[in-house]
Amino acid sequence: MKNKVYLSNIKYVLGELINIATLRELENNSDTKEFLIQFGLKYYSRFNVSFEEAVYLCAKNTLETSNLASSEIDAVIFCSSSYDPYHHDSLISHTAFKCGINNCIPYGIFYGQCTNYSLALVVARAMISAGDCKNILVISGDMLWEKVHSSRITPFRTSIFSDGVVSLIVSDSPIGDGYELLDVHNVFLPETYEIMKSNNIVQYINNYSKGFLTSCEKLRSTVGLQITDYKTIVSGNFNFTVLRNLSALLECGVERLYTRNVARFAHCFSADQIIAIGEMCEEKVLSKGDQVLLVGSGGSLWSATALAKC
C-alpha cells in the first residue's frame, strides 16, 4: 500500500551565474554557442565554494525552515550524477555531522542521472510506507570539475550543465508549505545507451518521445489526470527547441511549461524540477489543490510525477 507522502521545505544553492558566451569550450564552437543562445540559454552556474560546503549549506537551510529536530531525520537520500563516492566518500558524513543528524541512515541514488529525483521519491515513499521512516532529507547535487569532466555541453546540445544543489523534506505528514506526492512512474529503455553511442539523433528523438509518452500514460492510469488538469508542467531546463518538442508530445502549449530558469541558470542535472516547485511555493503562484506535472529524462530513464499543492 502506498501511504500519503509530502514534499516540503525546498531550498537550493547555486554558484556564480556566468554568461555562457564566455564558456571556454564554446570559444571555438560558434555554431553551438549561437544555437544555445538563440534558443534560450544565457547563464550557467559554477560553484566558487567546495561541493561539500554547498551541500551542507543547502541541507542546513532545509532543516532550519522545517523546524524539525536533527534527531527527527530518519534517513538521508543523496542523488548525483557527478559525485564520485571513491574520492568524495565523506560528503554525506560531513553534512550529517555539521547538521547534527546522528540517527539517520544514508542512501545514494545515481543511475537515473537527470531524473534521479524521481527515483529518490520512489525510494522515500517506499521507506515511509513500510513504516521505517517518518522524515527523510533528500538532497540532489552536482558539480563539474574541469580537470575530471570533459564538457558542460549536454548531449545533442540540449543545454549547458550547471553546478547546483537542492534539498527537501519528504515526510508522512505535511510540514509547512509544500506538495502531496500523488504518484510517480519511471520507464527504463536500455537501448537508449546504444543509440546515444551511435550519435543517431533521429533514433534518440524517437526513444525520447516513447519514454515521455509511456511514463505519462502510466501516471495517467493511476492518478486519473489528463494533461489539461495540471496547472503547470515542469521539465529539465533545456533549450526551447527541446521544450517545444515536449509541448507538442504532450499536446499542450509551450506556455504551460515552467521555463523561467532556462536562461537564468541552465541545467542543474536532477535539481531543475525540484528547484522549480520550490520557487512556486516561495512565490505563492499556486492554490491549494493545484496539480503539477514533473517530467524528467536521464540516460535510459524517463519519469512522470504528479503533485498536488497542499
PDB file of N, CA, C and O in Angstrom, residues 77-83 107-124 138-142 166 168 184 186 267-274 294-303 305:
ATOM      1  N   ILE A  77      18.718  10.739   1.684  1.00  0.00           N
ATOM      2  CA  ILE A  77      18.880  10.188   0.330  1.00  0.00           C
ATOM      3  C   ILE A  77      19.629  11.227  -0.492  1.00  0.00           C
ATOM      4  O   ILE A  77      19.168  12.364  -0.640  1.00  0.00           O
ATOM      5  N   PHE A  78      20.777  10.838  -1.013  1.00  0.00           N
ATOM      6  CA  PHE A  78      21.596  11.756  -1.806  1.00  0.00           C
ATOM      7  C   PHE A  78      21.618  11.299  -3.253  1.00  0.00           C
ATOM      8  O   PHE A  78      21.896  10.135  -3.547  1.00  0.00           O
ATOM      9  N   CYS A  79      21.309  12.227  -4.169  1.00  0.00           N
ATOM     10  CA  CYS A  79      21.276  11.935  -5.610  1.00  0.00           C
ATOM     11  C   CYS A  79      22.355  12.739  -6.316  1.00  0.00           C
ATOM     12  O   CYS A  79      22.526  13.928  -6.037  1.00  0.00           O
ATOM     13  N   SER A  80      23.036  12.125  -7.262  1.00  0.00           N
ATOM     14  CA  SER A  80      24.037  12.855  -8.033  1.00  0.00           C
ATOM     15  C   SER A  80      24.451  12.063  -9.266  1.00  0.00           C
ATOM     16  O   SER A  80      24.410  10.830  -9.273  1.00  0.00           O
ATOM     17  N   SER A  81      24.838  12.797 -10.307  1.00  0.00           N
ATOM     18  CA  SER A  81      25.440  12.182 -11.491  1.00  0.00           C
ATOM     19  C   SER A  81      26.947  12.382 -11.513  1.00  0.00           C
ATOM     20  O   SER A  81      27.673  11.589 -12.105  1.00  0.00           O
ATOM     21  N   SER A  82      27.425  13.449 -10.863  1.00  0.00           N
ATOM     22  CA  SER A  82      28.855  13.781 -10.942  1.00  0.00           C
ATOM     23  C   SER A  82      29.632  13.376  -9.692  1.00  0.00           C
ATOM     24  O   SER A  82      30.862  13.329  -9.715  1.00  0.00           O
ATOM     25  N   TYR A  83      28.942  13.088  -8.610  1.00  0.00           N
ATOM     26  CA  TYR A  83      29.590  12.707  -7.356  1.00  0.00           C
ATOM     27  C   TYR A  83      30.342  11.390  -7.519  1.00  0.00           C
ATOM     28  O   TYR A  83      29.828  10.433  -8.090  1.00  0.00           O
ATOM     29  N   TYR A 107      21.524   6.954   2.033  1.00  0.00           N
ATOM     30  CA  TYR A 107      21.299   6.176   0.815  1.00  0.00           C
ATOM     31  C   TYR A 107      21.755   7.006  -0.386  1.00  0.00           C
ATOM     32  O   TYR A 107      21.633   8.237  -0.378  1.00  0.00           O
ATOM     33  N   GLY A 108      22.247   6.335  -1.410  1.00  0.00           N
ATOM     34  CA  GLY A 108      22.704   7.032  -2.612  1.00  0.00           C
ATOM     35  C   GLY A 108      21.952   6.589  -3.847  1.00  0.00           C
ATOM     36  O   GLY A 108      21.685   5.405  -4.031  1.00  0.00           O
ATOM     37  N   ILE A 109      21.596   7.563  -4.700  1.00  0.00           N
ATOM     38  CA  ILE A 109      20.920   7.282  -5.964  1.00  0.00           C
ATOM     39  C   ILE A 109      21.673   7.993  -7.076  1.00  0.00           C
ATOM     40  O   ILE A 109      21.851   9.218  -7.028  1.00  0.00           O
ATOM     41  N   PHE A 110      22.111   7.221  -8.078  1.00  0.00           N
ATOM     42  CA  PHE A 110      22.989   7.780  -9.096  1.00  0.00           C
ATOM     43  C   PHE A 110      22.599   7.403 -10.528  1.00  0.00           C
ATOM     44  O   PHE A 110      22.912   8.137 -11.456  1.00  0.00           O
ATOM     45  N   TYR A 111      21.938   6.261 -10.721  1.00  0.00           N
ATOM     46  CA  TYR A 111      21.783   5.734 -12.077  1.00  0.00           C
ATOM     47  C   TYR A 111      20.813   6.536 -12.937  1.00  0.00           C
ATOM     48  O   TYR A 111      20.928   6.553 -14.157  1.00  0.00           O
ATOM     49  N   GLY A 112      19.857   7.211 -12.318  1.00  0.00           N
ATOM     50  CA  GLY A 112      18.852   7.946 -13.100  1.00  0.00           C
ATOM     51  C   GLY A 112      19.333   9.248 -13.688  1.00  0.00           C
ATOM     52  O   GLY A 112      18.567   9.928 -14.384  1.00  0.00           O
ATOM     53  N   GLN A 113      20.570   9.627 -13.392  1.00  0.00           N
ATOM     54  CA  GLN A 113      21.152  10.859 -13.916  1.00  0.00           C
ATOM     55  C   GLN A 113      20.198  12.040 -13.704  1.00  0.00           C
ATOM     56  O   GLN A 113      19.867  12.364 -12.574  1.00  0.00           O
ATOM     57  N   CYS A 114      19.716  12.657 -14.781  1.00  0.00           N
ATOM     58  CA  CYS A 114      18.940  13.890 -14.633  1.00  0.00           C
ATOM     59  C   CYS A 114      17.492  13.666 -14.214  1.00  0.00           C
ATOM     60  O   CYS A 114      16.725  14.624 -14.123  1.00  0.00           O
ATOM     61  N   THR A 115      17.122  12.429 -13.947  1.00  0.00           N
ATOM     62  CA  THR A 115      15.840  12.168 -13.294  1.00  0.00           C
ATOM     63  C   THR A 115      16.036  11.372 -12.002  1.00  0.00           C
ATOM     64  O   THR A 115      15.149  10.655 -11.547  1.00  0.00           O
ATOM     65  N   ASN A 116      17.196  11.551 -11.383  1.00  0.00           N
ATOM     66  CA  ASN A 116      17.451  10.922 -10.084  1.00  0.00           C
ATOM     67  C   ASN A 116      16.400  11.299  -9.045  1.00  0.00           C
ATOM     68  O   ASN A 116      16.086  10.511  -8.159  1.00  0.00           O
ATOM     69  N   TYR A 117      15.882  12.534  -9.153  1.00  0.00           N
ATOM     70  CA  TYR A 117      14.911  12.987  -8.156  1.00  0.00           C
ATOM     71  C   TYR A 117      13.699  12.055  -8.111  1.00  0.00           C
ATOM     72  O   TYR A 117      13.124  11.810  -7.035  1.00  0.00           O
ATOM     73  N   SER A 118      13.276  11.524  -9.264  1.00  0.00           N
ATOM     74  CA  SER A 118      12.092  10.665  -9.292  1.00  0.00           C
ATOM     75  C   SER A 118      12.365   9.329  -8.600  1.00  0.00           C
ATOM     76  O   SER A 118      11.503   8.779  -7.912  1.00  0.00           O
ATOM     77  N   LEU A 119      13.579   8.805  -8.776  1.00  0.00           N
ATOM     78  CA  LEU A 119      13.958   7.576  -8.067  1.00  0.00           C
ATOM     79  C   LEU A 119      14.015   7.823  -6.564  1.00  0.00           C
ATOM     80  O   LEU A 119      13.621   6.968  -5.765  1.00  0.00           O
ATOM     81  N   ALA A 120      14.508   9.005  -6.170  1.00  0.00           N
ATOM     82  CA  ALA A 120      14.559   9.348  -4.749  1.00  0.00           C
ATOM     83  C   ALA A 120      13.158   9.382  -4.147  1.00  0.00           C
ATOM     84  O   ALA A 120      12.937   8.920  -3.023  1.00  0.00           O
ATOM     85  N   LEU A 121      12.194   9.910  -4.898  1.00  0.00           N
ATOM     86  CA  LEU A 121      10.820   9.966  -4.399  1.00  0.00           C
ATOM     87  C   LEU A 121      10.224   8.570  -4.263  1.00  0.00           C
ATOM     88  O   LEU A 121       9.492   8.283  -3.311  1.00  0.00           O
ATOM     89  N   VAL A 122      10.527   7.691  -5.225  1.00  0.00           N
ATOM     90  CA  VAL A 122      10.053   6.305  -5.145  1.00  0.00           C
ATOM     91  C   VAL A 122      10.615   5.624  -3.894  1.00  0.00           C
ATOM     92  O   VAL A 122       9.884   4.962  -3.139  1.00  0.00           O
ATOM     93  N   VAL A 123      11.913   5.780  -3.671  1.00  0.00           N
ATOM     94  CA  VAL A 123      12.561   5.144  -2.514  1.00  0.00           C
ATOM     95  C   VAL A 123      12.024   5.731  -1.211  1.00  0.00           C
ATOM     96  O   VAL A 123      11.705   4.995  -0.261  1.00  0.00           O
ATOM     97  N   ALA A 124      11.895   7.052  -1.152  1.00  0.00           N
ATOM     98  CA  ALA A 124      11.405   7.698   0.069  1.00  0.00           C
ATOM     99  C   ALA A 124       9.979   7.248   0.385  1.00  0.00           C
ATOM    100  O   ALA A 124       9.650   6.948   1.546  1.00  0.00           O
ATOM    101  N   VAL A 138      16.102  14.677   1.519  1.00  0.00           N
ATOM    102  CA  VAL A 138      16.542  14.329   0.170  1.00  0.00           C
ATOM    103  C   VAL A 138      17.408  15.466  -0.365  1.00  0.00           C
ATOM    104  O   VAL A 138      17.015  16.632  -0.300  1.00  0.00           O
ATOM    105  N   ILE A 139      18.567  15.118  -0.881  1.00  0.00           N
ATOM    106  CA  ILE A 139      19.496  16.101  -1.442  1.00  0.00           C
ATOM    107  C   ILE A 139      19.873  15.655  -2.848  1.00  0.00           C
ATOM    108  O   ILE A 139      20.234  14.503  -3.062  1.00  0.00           O
ATOM    109  N   SER A 140      19.775  16.567  -3.805  1.00  0.00           N
ATOM    110  CA  SER A 140      20.261  16.295  -5.163  1.00  0.00           C
ATOM    111  C   SER A 140      21.291  17.361  -5.518  1.00  0.00           C
ATOM    112  O   SER A 140      20.993  18.561  -5.464  1.00  0.00           O
ATOM    113  N   GLY A 141      22.495  16.925  -5.858  1.00  0.00           N
ATOM    114  CA  GLY A 141      23.550  17.906  -6.118  1.00  0.00           C
ATOM    115  C   GLY A 141      24.568  17.425  -7.130  1.00  0.00           C
ATOM    116  O   GLY A 141      24.869  16.231  -7.207  1.00  0.00           O
ATOM    117  N   ASP A 142      25.082  18.375  -7.899  1.00  0.00           N
ATOM    118  CA  ASP A 142      26.123  18.073  -8.887  1.00  0.00           C
ATOM    119  C   ASP A 142      27.055  19.258  -9.036  1.00  0.00           C
ATOM    120  O   ASP A 142      26.653  20.423  -8.922  1.00  0.00           O
ATOM    121  N   VAL A 166      19.943  21.031  -4.460  1.00  0.00           N
ATOM    122  CA  VAL A 166      18.598  21.278  -3.934  1.00  0.00           C
ATOM    123  C   VAL A 166      18.325  20.255  -2.836  1.00  0.00           C
ATOM    124  O   VAL A 166      18.821  19.116  -2.902  1.00  0.00           O
ATOM    125  N   LEU A 168      15.198  18.931   0.262  1.00  0.00           N
ATOM    126  CA  LEU A 168      13.804  18.994   0.708  1.00  0.00           C
ATOM    127  C   LEU A 168      13.556  17.919   1.745  1.00  0.00           C
ATOM    128  O   LEU A 168      14.371  17.004   1.911  1.00  0.00           O
ATOM    129  N   VAL A 184       4.307   8.587  -8.924  1.00  0.00           N
ATOM    130  CA  VAL A 184       5.481   8.755  -9.776  1.00  0.00           C
ATOM    131  C   VAL A 184       5.704   7.459 -10.541  1.00  0.00           C
ATOM    132  O   VAL A 184       5.569   6.369  -9.975  1.00  0.00           O
ATOM    133  N   ASN A 186       8.393   5.598 -13.499  1.00  0.00           N
ATOM    134  CA  ASN A 186       9.638   5.623 -14.274  1.00  0.00           C
ATOM    135  C   ASN A 186       9.582   4.570 -15.375  1.00  0.00           C
ATOM    136  O   ASN A 186       8.984   3.511 -15.195  1.00  0.00           O
ATOM    137  N   HIS A 267      20.986  23.988 -16.874  1.00  0.00           N
ATOM    138  CA  HIS A 267      20.534  22.650 -16.464  1.00  0.00           C
ATOM    139  C   HIS A 267      21.328  22.096 -15.286  1.00  0.00           C
ATOM    140  O   HIS A 267      22.477  21.669 -15.445  1.00  0.00           O
ATOM    141  N   CYS A 268      20.697  22.075 -14.107  1.00  0.00           N
ATOM    142  CA  CYS A 268      21.328  21.542 -12.897  1.00  0.00           C
ATOM    143  C   CYS A 268      20.964  20.067 -12.692  1.00  0.00           C
ATOM    144  O   CYS A 268      20.435  19.669 -11.644  1.00  0.00           O
ATOM    145  N   PHE A 269      21.212  19.263 -13.699  1.00  0.00           N
ATOM    146  CA  PHE A 269      21.021  17.816 -13.595  1.00  0.00           C
ATOM    147  C   PHE A 269      19.612  17.506 -13.056  1.00  0.00           C
ATOM    148  O   PHE A 269      18.633  17.958 -13.626  1.00  0.00           O
ATOM    149  N   SER A 270      19.512  16.735 -11.951  1.00  0.00           N
ATOM    150  CA  SER A 270      18.186  16.349 -11.452  1.00  0.00           C
ATOM    151  C   SER A 270      17.640  17.333 -10.421  1.00  0.00           C
ATOM    152  O   SER A 270      16.641  17.043  -9.760  1.00  0.00           O
ATOM    153  N   ALA A 271      18.252  18.494 -10.304  1.00  0.00           N
ATOM    154  CA  ALA A 271      17.750  19.503  -9.361  1.00  0.00           C
ATOM    155  C   ALA A 271      16.721  20.433 -10.004  1.00  0.00           C
ATOM    156  O   ALA A 271      15.952  21.089  -9.296  1.00  0.00           O
ATOM    157  N   ASP A 272      16.683  20.519 -11.340  1.00  0.00           N
ATOM    158  CA  ASP A 272      15.854  21.513 -12.027  1.00  0.00           C
ATOM    159  C   ASP A 272      14.401  21.500 -11.571  1.00  0.00           C
ATOM    160  O   ASP A 272      13.820  22.535 -11.232  1.00  0.00           O
ATOM    161  N   GLN A 273      13.788  20.327 -11.612  1.00  0.00           N
ATOM    162  CA  GLN A 273      12.352  20.234 -11.338  1.00  0.00           C
ATOM    163  C   GLN A 273      12.033  20.573  -9.883  1.00  0.00           C
ATOM    164  O   GLN A 273      11.029  21.240  -9.602  1.00  0.00           O
ATOM    165  N   ILE A 274      12.876  20.126  -8.961  1.00  0.00           N
ATOM    166  CA  ILE A 274      12.618  20.387  -7.541  1.00  0.00           C
ATOM    167  C   ILE A 274      12.852  21.864  -7.223  1.00  0.00           C
ATOM    168  O   ILE A 274      12.109  22.474  -6.443  1.00  0.00           O
ATOM    169  N   LEU A 294       5.622  16.839 -13.160  1.00  0.00           N
ATOM    170  CA  LEU A 294       7.074  16.875 -13.380  1.00  0.00           C
ATOM    171  C   LEU A 294       7.428  15.782 -14.374  1.00  0.00           C
ATOM    172  O   LEU A 294       7.021  14.631 -14.203  1.00  0.00           O
ATOM    173  N   VAL A 295       8.166  16.142 -15.411  1.00  0.00           N
ATOM    174  CA  VAL A 295       8.652  15.144 -16.359  1.00  0.00           C
ATOM    175  C   VAL A 295      10.173  15.238 -16.411  1.00  0.00           C
ATOM    176  O   VAL A 295      10.752  16.320 -16.359  1.00  0.00           O
ATOM    177  N   GLY A 296      10.810  14.078 -16.499  1.00  0.00           N
ATOM    178  CA  GLY A 296      12.264  14.064 -16.490  1.00  0.00           C
ATOM    179  C   GLY A 296      12.828  12.960 -17.360  1.00  0.00           C
ATOM    180  O   GLY A 296      12.143  11.976 -17.662  1.00  0.00           O
ATOM    181  N   SER A 297      14.074  13.155 -17.761  1.00  0.00           N
ATOM    182  CA  SER A 297      14.779  12.122 -18.516  1.00  0.00           C
ATOM    183  C   SER A 297      16.249  12.157 -18.128  1.00  0.00           C
ATOM    184  O   SER A 297      16.808  13.228 -17.867  1.00  0.00           O
ATOM    185  N   GLY A 298      16.851  10.982 -18.090  1.00  0.00           N
ATOM    186  CA  GLY A 298      18.261  10.907 -17.768  1.00  0.00           C
ATOM    187  C   GLY A 298      18.827   9.573 -18.211  1.00  0.00           C
ATOM    188  O   GLY A 298      18.338   8.527 -17.768  1.00  0.00           O
ATOM    189  N   GLY A 299      19.803   9.602 -19.111  1.00  0.00           N
ATOM    190  CA  GLY A 299      20.356   8.349 -19.604  1.00  0.00           C
ATOM    191  C   GLY A 299      19.288   7.546 -20.313  1.00  0.00           C
ATOM    192  O   GLY A 299      18.696   7.982 -21.300  1.00  0.00           O
ATOM    193  N   SER A 300      18.968   6.381 -19.779  1.00  0.00           N
ATOM    194  CA  SER A 300      17.971   5.488 -20.368  1.00  0.00           C
ATOM    195  C   SER A 300      16.665   5.481 -19.578  1.00  0.00           C
ATOM    196  O   SER A 300      15.845   4.580 -19.736  1.00  0.00           O
ATOM    197  N   LEU A 301      16.476   6.480 -18.728  1.00  0.00           N
ATOM    198  CA  LEU A 301      15.327   6.508 -17.830  1.00  0.00           C
ATOM    199  C   LEU A 301      14.471   7.748 -18.082  1.00  0.00           C
ATOM    200  O   LEU A 301      14.995   8.848 -18.307  1.00  0.00           O
ATOM    201  N   TRP A 302      13.150   7.549 -18.040  1.00  0.00           N
ATOM    202  CA  TRP A 302      12.186   8.652 -18.151  1.00  0.00           C
ATOM    203  C   TRP A 302      11.258   8.602 -16.958  1.00  0.00           C
ATOM    204  O   TRP A 302      11.010   7.524 -16.387  1.00  0.00           O
ATOM    205  N   SER A 303      10.709   9.760 -16.571  1.00  0.00           N
ATOM    206  CA  SER A 303       9.829   9.778 -15.408  1.00  0.00           C
ATOM    207  C   SER A 303       8.699  10.777 -15.587  1.00  0.00           C
ATOM    208  O   SER A 303       8.820  11.767 -16.310  1.00  0.00           O
ATOM    209  N   THR A 305       5.809  12.548 -12.754  1.00  0.00           N
ATOM    210  CA  THR A 305       5.445  12.666 -11.335  1.00  0.00           C
ATOM    211  C   THR A 305       4.302  13.652 -11.197  1.00  0.00           C
ATOM    212  O   THR A 305       4.366  14.757 -11.752  1.00  0.00           O
TER     213      THR A 305
END
